[in-house]
Short mmCIF file of C-alpha atoms in Angstrom, two decimals:
data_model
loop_
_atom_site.label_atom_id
_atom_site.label_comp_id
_atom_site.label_asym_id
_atom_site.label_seq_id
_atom_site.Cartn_x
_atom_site.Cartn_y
_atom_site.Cartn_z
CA UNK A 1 0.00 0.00 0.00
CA UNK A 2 2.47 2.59 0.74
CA UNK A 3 4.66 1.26 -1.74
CA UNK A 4 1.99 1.97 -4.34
CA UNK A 5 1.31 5.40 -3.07
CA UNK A 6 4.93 6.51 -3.24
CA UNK A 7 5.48 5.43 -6.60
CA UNK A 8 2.15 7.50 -7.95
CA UNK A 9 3.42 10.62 -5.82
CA UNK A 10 6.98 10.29 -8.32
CA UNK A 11 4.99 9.80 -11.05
CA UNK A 12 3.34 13.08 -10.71
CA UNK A 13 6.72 14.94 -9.83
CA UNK A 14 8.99 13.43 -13.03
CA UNK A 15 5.81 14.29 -14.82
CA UNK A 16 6.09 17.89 -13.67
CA UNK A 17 9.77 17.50 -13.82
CA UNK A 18 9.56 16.68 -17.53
CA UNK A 19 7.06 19.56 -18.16
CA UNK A 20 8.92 22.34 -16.52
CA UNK A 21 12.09 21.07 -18.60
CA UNK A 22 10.56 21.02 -21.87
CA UNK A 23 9.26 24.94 -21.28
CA UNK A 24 12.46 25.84 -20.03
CA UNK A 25 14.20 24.55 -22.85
CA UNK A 26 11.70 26.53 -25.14
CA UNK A 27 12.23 29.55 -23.55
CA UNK A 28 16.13 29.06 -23.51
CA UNK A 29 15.40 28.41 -27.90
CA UNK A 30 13.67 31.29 -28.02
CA UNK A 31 15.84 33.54 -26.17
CA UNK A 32 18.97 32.85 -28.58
CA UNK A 33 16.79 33.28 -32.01
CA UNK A 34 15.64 36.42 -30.40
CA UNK A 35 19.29 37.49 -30.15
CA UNK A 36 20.54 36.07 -33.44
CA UNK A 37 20.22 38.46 -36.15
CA UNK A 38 23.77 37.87 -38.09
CA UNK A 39 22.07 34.06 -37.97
CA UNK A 40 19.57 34.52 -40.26
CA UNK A 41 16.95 36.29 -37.25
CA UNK A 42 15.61 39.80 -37.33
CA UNK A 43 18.38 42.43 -37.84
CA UNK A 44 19.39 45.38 -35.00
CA UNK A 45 18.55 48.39 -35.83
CA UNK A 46 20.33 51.25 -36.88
CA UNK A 47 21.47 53.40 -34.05
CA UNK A 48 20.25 56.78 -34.13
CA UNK A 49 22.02 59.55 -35.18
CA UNK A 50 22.43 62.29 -32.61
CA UNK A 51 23.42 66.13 -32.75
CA UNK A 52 26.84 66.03 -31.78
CA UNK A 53 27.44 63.24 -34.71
CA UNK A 54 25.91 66.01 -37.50
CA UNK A 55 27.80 68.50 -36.31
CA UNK A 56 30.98 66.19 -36.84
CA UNK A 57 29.77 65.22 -40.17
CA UNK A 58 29.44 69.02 -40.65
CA UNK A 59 33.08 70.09 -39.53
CA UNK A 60 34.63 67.12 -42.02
CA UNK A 61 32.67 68.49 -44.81
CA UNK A 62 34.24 72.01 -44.00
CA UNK A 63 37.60 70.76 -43.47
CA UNK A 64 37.48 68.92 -46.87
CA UNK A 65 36.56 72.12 -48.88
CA UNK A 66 39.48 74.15 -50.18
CA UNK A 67 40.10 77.31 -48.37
CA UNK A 68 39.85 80.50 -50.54
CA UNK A 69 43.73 82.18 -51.28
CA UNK A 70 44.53 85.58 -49.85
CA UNK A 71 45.80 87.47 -52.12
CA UNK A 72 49.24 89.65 -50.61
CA UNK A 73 48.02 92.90 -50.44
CA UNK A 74 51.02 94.49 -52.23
CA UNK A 75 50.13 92.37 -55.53
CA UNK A 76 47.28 94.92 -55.87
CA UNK A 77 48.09 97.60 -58.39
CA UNK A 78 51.26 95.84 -59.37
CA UNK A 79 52.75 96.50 -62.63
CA UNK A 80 54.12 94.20 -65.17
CA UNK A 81 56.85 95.82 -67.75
CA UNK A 82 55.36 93.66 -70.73
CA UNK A 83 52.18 94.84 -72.76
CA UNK A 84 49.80 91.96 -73.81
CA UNK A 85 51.19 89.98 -77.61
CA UNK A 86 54.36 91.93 -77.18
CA UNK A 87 57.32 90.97 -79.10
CA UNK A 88 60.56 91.49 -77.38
CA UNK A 89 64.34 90.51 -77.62
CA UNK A 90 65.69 87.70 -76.02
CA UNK A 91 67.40 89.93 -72.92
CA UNK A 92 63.75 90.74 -71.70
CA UNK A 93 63.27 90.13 -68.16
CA UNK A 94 59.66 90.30 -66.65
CA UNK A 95 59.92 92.97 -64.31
CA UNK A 96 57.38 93.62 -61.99
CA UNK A 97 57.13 97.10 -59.90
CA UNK A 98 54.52 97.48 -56.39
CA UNK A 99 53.16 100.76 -55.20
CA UNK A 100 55.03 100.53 -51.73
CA UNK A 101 57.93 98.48 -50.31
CA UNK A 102 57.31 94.80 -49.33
CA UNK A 103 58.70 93.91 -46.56
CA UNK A 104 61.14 91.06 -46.14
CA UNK A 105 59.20 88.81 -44.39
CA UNK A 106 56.21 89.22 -47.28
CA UNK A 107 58.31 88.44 -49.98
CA UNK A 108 57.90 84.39 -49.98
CA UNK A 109 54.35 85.25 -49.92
CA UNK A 110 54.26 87.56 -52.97
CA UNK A 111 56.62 85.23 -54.92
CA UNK A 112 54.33 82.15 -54.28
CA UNK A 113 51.58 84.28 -56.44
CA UNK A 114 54.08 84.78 -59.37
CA UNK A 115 53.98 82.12 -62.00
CA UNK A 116 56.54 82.41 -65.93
CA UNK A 117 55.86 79.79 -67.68
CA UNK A 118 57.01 79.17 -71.09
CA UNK A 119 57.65 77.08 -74.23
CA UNK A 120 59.68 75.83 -74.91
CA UNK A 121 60.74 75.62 -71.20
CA UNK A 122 63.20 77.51 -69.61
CA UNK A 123 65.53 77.42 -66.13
CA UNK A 124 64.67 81.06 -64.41
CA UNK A 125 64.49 82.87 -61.11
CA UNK A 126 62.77 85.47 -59.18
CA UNK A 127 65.45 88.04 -57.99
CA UNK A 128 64.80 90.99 -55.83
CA UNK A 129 66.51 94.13 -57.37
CA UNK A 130 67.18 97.53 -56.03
CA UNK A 131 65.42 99.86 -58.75
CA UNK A 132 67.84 103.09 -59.11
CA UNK A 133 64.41 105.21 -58.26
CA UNK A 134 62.45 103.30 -56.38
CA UNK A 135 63.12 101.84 -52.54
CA UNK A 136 64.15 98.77 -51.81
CA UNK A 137 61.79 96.19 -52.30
CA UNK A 138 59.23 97.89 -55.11
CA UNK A 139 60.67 95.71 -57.53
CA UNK A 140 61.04 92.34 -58.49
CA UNK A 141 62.70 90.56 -61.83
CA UNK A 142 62.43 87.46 -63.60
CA UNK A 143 64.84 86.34 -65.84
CA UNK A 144 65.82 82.81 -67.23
CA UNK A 145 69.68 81.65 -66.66
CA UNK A 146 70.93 82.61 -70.54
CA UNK A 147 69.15 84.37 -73.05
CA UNK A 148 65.80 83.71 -74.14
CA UNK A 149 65.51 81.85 -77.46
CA UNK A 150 63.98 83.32 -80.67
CA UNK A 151 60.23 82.22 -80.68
CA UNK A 152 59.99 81.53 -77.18
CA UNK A 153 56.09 81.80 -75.90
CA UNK A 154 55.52 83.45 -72.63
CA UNK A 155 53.28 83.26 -70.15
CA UNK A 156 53.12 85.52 -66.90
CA UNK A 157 50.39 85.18 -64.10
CA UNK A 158 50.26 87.77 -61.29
CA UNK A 159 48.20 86.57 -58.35
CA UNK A 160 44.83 85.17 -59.70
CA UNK A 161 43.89 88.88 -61.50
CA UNK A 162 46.26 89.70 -63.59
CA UNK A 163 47.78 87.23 -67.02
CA UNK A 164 50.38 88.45 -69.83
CA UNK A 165 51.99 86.51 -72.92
CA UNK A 166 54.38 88.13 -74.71
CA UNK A 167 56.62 86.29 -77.24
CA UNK A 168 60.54 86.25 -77.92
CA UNK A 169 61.19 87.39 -81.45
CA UNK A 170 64.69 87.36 -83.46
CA UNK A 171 67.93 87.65 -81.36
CA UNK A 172 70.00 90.80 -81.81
CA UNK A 173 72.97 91.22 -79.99
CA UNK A 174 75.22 94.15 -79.88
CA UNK A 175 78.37 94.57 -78.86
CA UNK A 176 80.40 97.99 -78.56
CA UNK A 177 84.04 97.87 -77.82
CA UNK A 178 84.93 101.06 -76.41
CA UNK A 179 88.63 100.70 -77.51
CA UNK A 180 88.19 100.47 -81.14
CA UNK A 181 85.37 102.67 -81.22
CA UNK A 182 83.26 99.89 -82.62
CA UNK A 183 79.87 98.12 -82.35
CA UNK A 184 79.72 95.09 -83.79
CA UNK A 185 76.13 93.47 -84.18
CA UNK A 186 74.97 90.01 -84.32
CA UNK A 187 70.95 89.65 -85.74
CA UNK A 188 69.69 86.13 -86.55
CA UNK A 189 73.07 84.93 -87.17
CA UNK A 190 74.10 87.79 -89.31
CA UNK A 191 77.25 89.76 -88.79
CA UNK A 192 78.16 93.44 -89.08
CA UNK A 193 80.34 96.19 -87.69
CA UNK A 194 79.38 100.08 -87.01
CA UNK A 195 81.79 102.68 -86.23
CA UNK A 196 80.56 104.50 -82.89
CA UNK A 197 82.11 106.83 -80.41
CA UNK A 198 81.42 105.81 -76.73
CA UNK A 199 82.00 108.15 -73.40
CA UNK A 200 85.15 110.22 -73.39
CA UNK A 201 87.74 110.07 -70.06
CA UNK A 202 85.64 110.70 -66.65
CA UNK A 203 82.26 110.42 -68.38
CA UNK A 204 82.94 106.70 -69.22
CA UNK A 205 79.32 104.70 -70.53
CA UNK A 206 78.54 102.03 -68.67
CA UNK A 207 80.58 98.35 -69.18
CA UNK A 208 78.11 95.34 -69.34
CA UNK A 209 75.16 93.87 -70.38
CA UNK A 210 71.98 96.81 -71.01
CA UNK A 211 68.95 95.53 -72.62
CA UNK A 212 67.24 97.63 -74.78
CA UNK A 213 64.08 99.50 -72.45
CA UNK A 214 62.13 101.40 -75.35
CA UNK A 215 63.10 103.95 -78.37
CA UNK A 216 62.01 107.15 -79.66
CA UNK A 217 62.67 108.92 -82.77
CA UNK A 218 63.13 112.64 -81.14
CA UNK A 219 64.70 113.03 -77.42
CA UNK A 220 65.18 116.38 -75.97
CA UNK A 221 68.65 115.64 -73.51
CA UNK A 222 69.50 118.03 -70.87
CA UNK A 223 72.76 117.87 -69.65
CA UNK A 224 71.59 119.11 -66.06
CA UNK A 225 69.51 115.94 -65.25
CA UNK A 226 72.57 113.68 -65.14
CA UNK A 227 74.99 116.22 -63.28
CA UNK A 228 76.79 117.57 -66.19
CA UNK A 229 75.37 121.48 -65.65
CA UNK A 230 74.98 123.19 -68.81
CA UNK A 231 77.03 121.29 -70.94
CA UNK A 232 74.21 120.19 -73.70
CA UNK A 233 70.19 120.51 -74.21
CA UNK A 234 69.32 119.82 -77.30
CA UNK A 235 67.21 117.35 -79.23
CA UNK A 236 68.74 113.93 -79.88
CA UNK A 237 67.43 111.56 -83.44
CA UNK A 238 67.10 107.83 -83.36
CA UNK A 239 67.40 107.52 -79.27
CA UNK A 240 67.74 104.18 -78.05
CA UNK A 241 67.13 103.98 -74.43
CA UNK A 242 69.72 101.75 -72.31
CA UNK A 243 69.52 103.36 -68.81
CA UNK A 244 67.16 104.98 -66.12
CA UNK A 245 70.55 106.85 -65.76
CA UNK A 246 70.16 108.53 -69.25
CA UNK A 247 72.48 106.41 -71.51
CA UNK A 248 71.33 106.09 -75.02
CA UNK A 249 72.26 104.75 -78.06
CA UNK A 250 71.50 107.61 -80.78
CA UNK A 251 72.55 109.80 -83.76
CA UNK A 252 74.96 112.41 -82.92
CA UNK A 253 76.82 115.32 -85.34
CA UNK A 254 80.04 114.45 -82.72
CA UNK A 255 80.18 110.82 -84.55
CA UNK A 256 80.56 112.02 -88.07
CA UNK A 257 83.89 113.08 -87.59
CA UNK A 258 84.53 110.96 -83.90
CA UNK A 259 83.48 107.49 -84.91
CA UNK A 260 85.63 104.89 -84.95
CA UNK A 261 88.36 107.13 -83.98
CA UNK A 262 87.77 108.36 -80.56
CA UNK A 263 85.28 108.45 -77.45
CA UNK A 264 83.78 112.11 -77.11
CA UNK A 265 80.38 111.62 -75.82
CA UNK A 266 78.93 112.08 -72.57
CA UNK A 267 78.64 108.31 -71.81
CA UNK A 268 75.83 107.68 -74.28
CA UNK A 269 77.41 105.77 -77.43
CA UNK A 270 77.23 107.93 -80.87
CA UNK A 271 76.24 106.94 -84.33
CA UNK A 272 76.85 109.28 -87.53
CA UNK A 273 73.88 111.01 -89.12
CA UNK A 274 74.85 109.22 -92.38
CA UNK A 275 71.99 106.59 -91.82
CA UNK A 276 74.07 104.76 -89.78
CA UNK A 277 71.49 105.78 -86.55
CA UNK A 278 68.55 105.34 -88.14
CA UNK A 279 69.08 102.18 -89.44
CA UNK A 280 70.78 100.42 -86.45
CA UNK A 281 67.30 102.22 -84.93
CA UNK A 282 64.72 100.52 -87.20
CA UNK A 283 66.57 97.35 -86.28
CA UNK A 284 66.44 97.50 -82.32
CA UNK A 285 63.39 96.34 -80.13
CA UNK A 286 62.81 96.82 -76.37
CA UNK A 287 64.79 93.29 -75.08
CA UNK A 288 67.20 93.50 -77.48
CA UNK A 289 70.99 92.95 -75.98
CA UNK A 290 73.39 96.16 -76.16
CA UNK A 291 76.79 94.66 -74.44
CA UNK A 292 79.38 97.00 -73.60
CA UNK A 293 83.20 95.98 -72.97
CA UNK A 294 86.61 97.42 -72.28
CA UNK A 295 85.04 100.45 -70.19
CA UNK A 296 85.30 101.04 -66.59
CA UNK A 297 82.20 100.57 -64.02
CA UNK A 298 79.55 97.77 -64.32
CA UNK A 299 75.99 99.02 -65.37
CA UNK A 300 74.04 98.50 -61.66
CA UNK A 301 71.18 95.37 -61.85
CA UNK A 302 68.56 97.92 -61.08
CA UNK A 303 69.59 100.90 -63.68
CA UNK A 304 67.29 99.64 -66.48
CA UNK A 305 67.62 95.77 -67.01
CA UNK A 306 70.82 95.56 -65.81
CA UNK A 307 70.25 91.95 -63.93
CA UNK A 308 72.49 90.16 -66.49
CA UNK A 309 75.68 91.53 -64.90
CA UNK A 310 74.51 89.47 -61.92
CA UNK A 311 76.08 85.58 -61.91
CA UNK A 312 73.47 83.05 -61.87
CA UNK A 313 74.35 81.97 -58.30
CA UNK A 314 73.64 85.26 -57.04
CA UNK A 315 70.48 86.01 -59.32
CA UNK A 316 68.93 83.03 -57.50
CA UNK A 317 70.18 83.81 -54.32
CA UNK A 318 68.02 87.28 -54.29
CA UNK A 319 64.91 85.18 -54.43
CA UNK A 320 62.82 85.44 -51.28
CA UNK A 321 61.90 81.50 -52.24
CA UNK A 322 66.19 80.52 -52.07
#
């Protein structure tokens, strides 16, 4: 009897046993497909954006825009020394002139805005150059490290404004030897010599490389505006301008007797009135090469175009950018 009772009282409790296992086990099922959306379940859901993560987004898409260029103030009202299509000699340099002095420490700034380019392509420099009337630091050249070649196209860009070409024509060279009274030009290849008188003792011209800055066919010269007093005013044909000093290269009475024999000018260099002037005039264009040996004192880089006296080493060295 009690025997029989005992074994329906474990009956009932595997049976309940077996019934709580079988929903535990369920619920321990159903908890891990709940969980298991990489498994093939119901994925998690995005997480929401919140304000701080726009205004990151924000701050990446501001950091990834490029920031506008400041111009340097002094490249405002600067002034470029070719016109627009000009054609020039191959001793050109691109010269550019400001309204005020830029300071040193601007200078890498200003020359970061300046861009030559041209074809075919040259080696050239950036040179700061002491303009005989302007201060230090109004003016800054460009020149490649020899000669331009005939044909050569140019490009220059000044800050994001301002864009010249200009191209290189024919080379003329000349070359007046101050001891034979001589000039002895060089165009395309082509050879011939001119009898001129040069500077006489004390009033030497210049020795060196001038380029040629512009021409005129009448100059009026006055004698008092390079510290010679009264010793000329009168008007000058065929004037060739070398120098913001005053030296030309121009027709003058003195040469039809002086030429080729002696130096009687006042540094500018003489041609007879025999068409000799005129024609060496009709040749010339602003870049062209005047070279001057055997006379005393070097032309200065910043009396006209004067930056070929200047070795390349140094040229480069004046650049704020060296």
């Amino acid at each position: 009897m009690t025997t029989g009772i005992r074994t329906r009282r474990n009956a009932r409790v595997w049976g309940a046993a077996a019934l709580c296992s079988a929903t535990l086990c369920s619920l321990v099922l159903a908890g891990c497909s709940a969980g298991a959306g990489q498994d093939g379940g119901a994925a998690d859901p995005k997480p929401a954006t919140t304000a701080a993560d726009r205004g990151a987004s924000v701050k990446e898409k501001e950091k990834a825009k490029p920031k506008p260029v400041v111009e340097p103030a002094a490249l405002e009202g600067a002034r470029i020394n070719v016109s627009e299509g000009q054609t020039v000699g191959v001793g050109m340099p691109v010269s550019l002139t400001f309204d005020r002095p830029v300071p040193v420490a601007e200078r890498a700034a200003v020359e970061r805005r300046l861009k030559v380019t041209a074809g075919p392509g040259v080696s050239g420099s950036w040179s700061w150059v002491k303009d005989r009337n302007l201060h230090d630091g109004q003016r800054v050249d460009y020149r490649p490290r020899e000669p331009w070649k005939p044909g050569t196209k140019v490009t220059v860009r000044v800050g994001a404004g301002t864009t010249r070409t200009f191209e290189v024509g024919r080379s003329l060279v000349a070359t007046v030897d101050v001891r034979t009274h001589t000039m002895t030009v060089v165009e395309d290849g082509r050879t011939r010599r001119v009898k001129v008188t040069a500077g006489a003792a004390g009033m030497d011209t210049w020795n060196g490389t001038m380029v040629v800055l512009d021409k005129q066919s009448r100059v009026l010269m006055d004698s008092r505006t390079v510290g010679y007093g009264r010793a000329y005013k009168d008007y000058y044909n065929y004037a060739v301008h070398l120098t913001t000093s005053g030296t030309y290269l121009h027709e003058n009475p003195n040469a039809n007797a002086a030429a080729g024999e002696s130096n009687v000018t006042h540094g500018c260099i003489g041609l007879a009135t025999d068409g000799t002037a005129r024609r060496f005039y009709e040749a010339v264009i602003p870049g062209d090469i005047v070279r001057v040996v055997g006379s005393k004192e070097t032309v200065a880089a910043g009396n006209g175009y004067g930056g070929w006296n200047v070795g390349w080493k140094e040229w480069r060295a004046g650049s704020a950018l060296s």
